[in-house]
XYZ file of C-alpha atoms in Angstrom:
88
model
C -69.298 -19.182 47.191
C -68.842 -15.340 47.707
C -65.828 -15.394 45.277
C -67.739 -17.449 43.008
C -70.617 -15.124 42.907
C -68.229 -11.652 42.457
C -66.633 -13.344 39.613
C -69.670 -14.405 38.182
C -71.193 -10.799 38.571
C -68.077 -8.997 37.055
C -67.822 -11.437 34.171
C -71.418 -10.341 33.104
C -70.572 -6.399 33.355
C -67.364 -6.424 31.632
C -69.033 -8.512 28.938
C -72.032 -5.746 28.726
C -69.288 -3.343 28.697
C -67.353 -4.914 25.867
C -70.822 -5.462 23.763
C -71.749 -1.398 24.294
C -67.976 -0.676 23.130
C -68.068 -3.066 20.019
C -71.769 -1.920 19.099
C -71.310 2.420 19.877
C -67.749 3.005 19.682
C -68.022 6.839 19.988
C -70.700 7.599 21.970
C -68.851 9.831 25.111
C -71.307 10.779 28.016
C -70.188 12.592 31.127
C -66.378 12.005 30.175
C -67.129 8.112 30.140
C -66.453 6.175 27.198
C -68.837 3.804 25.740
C -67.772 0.752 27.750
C -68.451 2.277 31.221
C -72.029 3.638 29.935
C -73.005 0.099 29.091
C -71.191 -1.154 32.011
C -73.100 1.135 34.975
C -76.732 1.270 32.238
C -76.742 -2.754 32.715
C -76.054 -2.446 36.404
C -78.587 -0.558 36.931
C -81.362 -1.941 34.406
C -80.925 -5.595 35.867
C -81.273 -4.123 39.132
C -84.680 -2.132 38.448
C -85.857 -4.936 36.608
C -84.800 -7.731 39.735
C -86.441 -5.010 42.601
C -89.702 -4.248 40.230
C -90.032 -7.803 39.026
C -88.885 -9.986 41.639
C -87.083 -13.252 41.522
C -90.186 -14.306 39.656
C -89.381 -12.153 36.728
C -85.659 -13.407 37.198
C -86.934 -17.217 36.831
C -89.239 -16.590 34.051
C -86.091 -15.011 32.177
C -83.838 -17.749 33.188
C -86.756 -20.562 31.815
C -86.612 -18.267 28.877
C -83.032 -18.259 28.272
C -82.563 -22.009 28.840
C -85.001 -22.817 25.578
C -82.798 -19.976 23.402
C -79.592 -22.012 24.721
C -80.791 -25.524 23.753
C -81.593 -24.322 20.513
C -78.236 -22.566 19.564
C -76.846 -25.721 21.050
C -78.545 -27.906 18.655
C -77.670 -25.258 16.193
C -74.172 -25.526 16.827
C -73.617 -29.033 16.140
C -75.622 -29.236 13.224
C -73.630 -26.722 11.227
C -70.149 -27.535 12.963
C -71.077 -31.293 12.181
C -72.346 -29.923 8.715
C -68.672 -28.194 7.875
C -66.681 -30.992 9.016
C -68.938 -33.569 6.105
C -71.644 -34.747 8.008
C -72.647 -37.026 10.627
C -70.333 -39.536 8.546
């Protein structure tokens, strides 16, 4: 469970990282490139907002997040199913 969790946790930063990199590829702060600013910014914005907000705010995000994945779900297969001709 402990491995499952780190992995989890350092999926989600290196992601953030890689999003920051591909969105401001020259941005240089403090002799960090753009992938280690978004990297340590989203460490430390998820943790304000988690201490401030509580695991209530966390739930409310995750309820939030569940409705936004259903739809591009349902999105998905409509236009995959829609480029391969139809429900036919």
């Amino acid at each position: 469970m402990f491995a499952y969790i780190l992995t989890k946790i350092a999926v989600g930063i290196f992601a953030g990282g890689v999003v920051f990199r591909a969105l401001l590829p020259d941005v240089n702060f403090l002799g960090m490139d753009t992938f280690w600013i978004g990297s340590i910014l989203l460490i430390v914005l998820t943790g304000i907002y988690t201490i401030l907000g509580g695991f209530r705010a966390v739930a409310y995000t995750e309820t939030l997040q569940t409705f936004v994945k259903i739809i591009g779900a349902v999105m998905v297969t409509y236009f995959g199913l829609q480029a391969l001709g139809g429900w036919d």
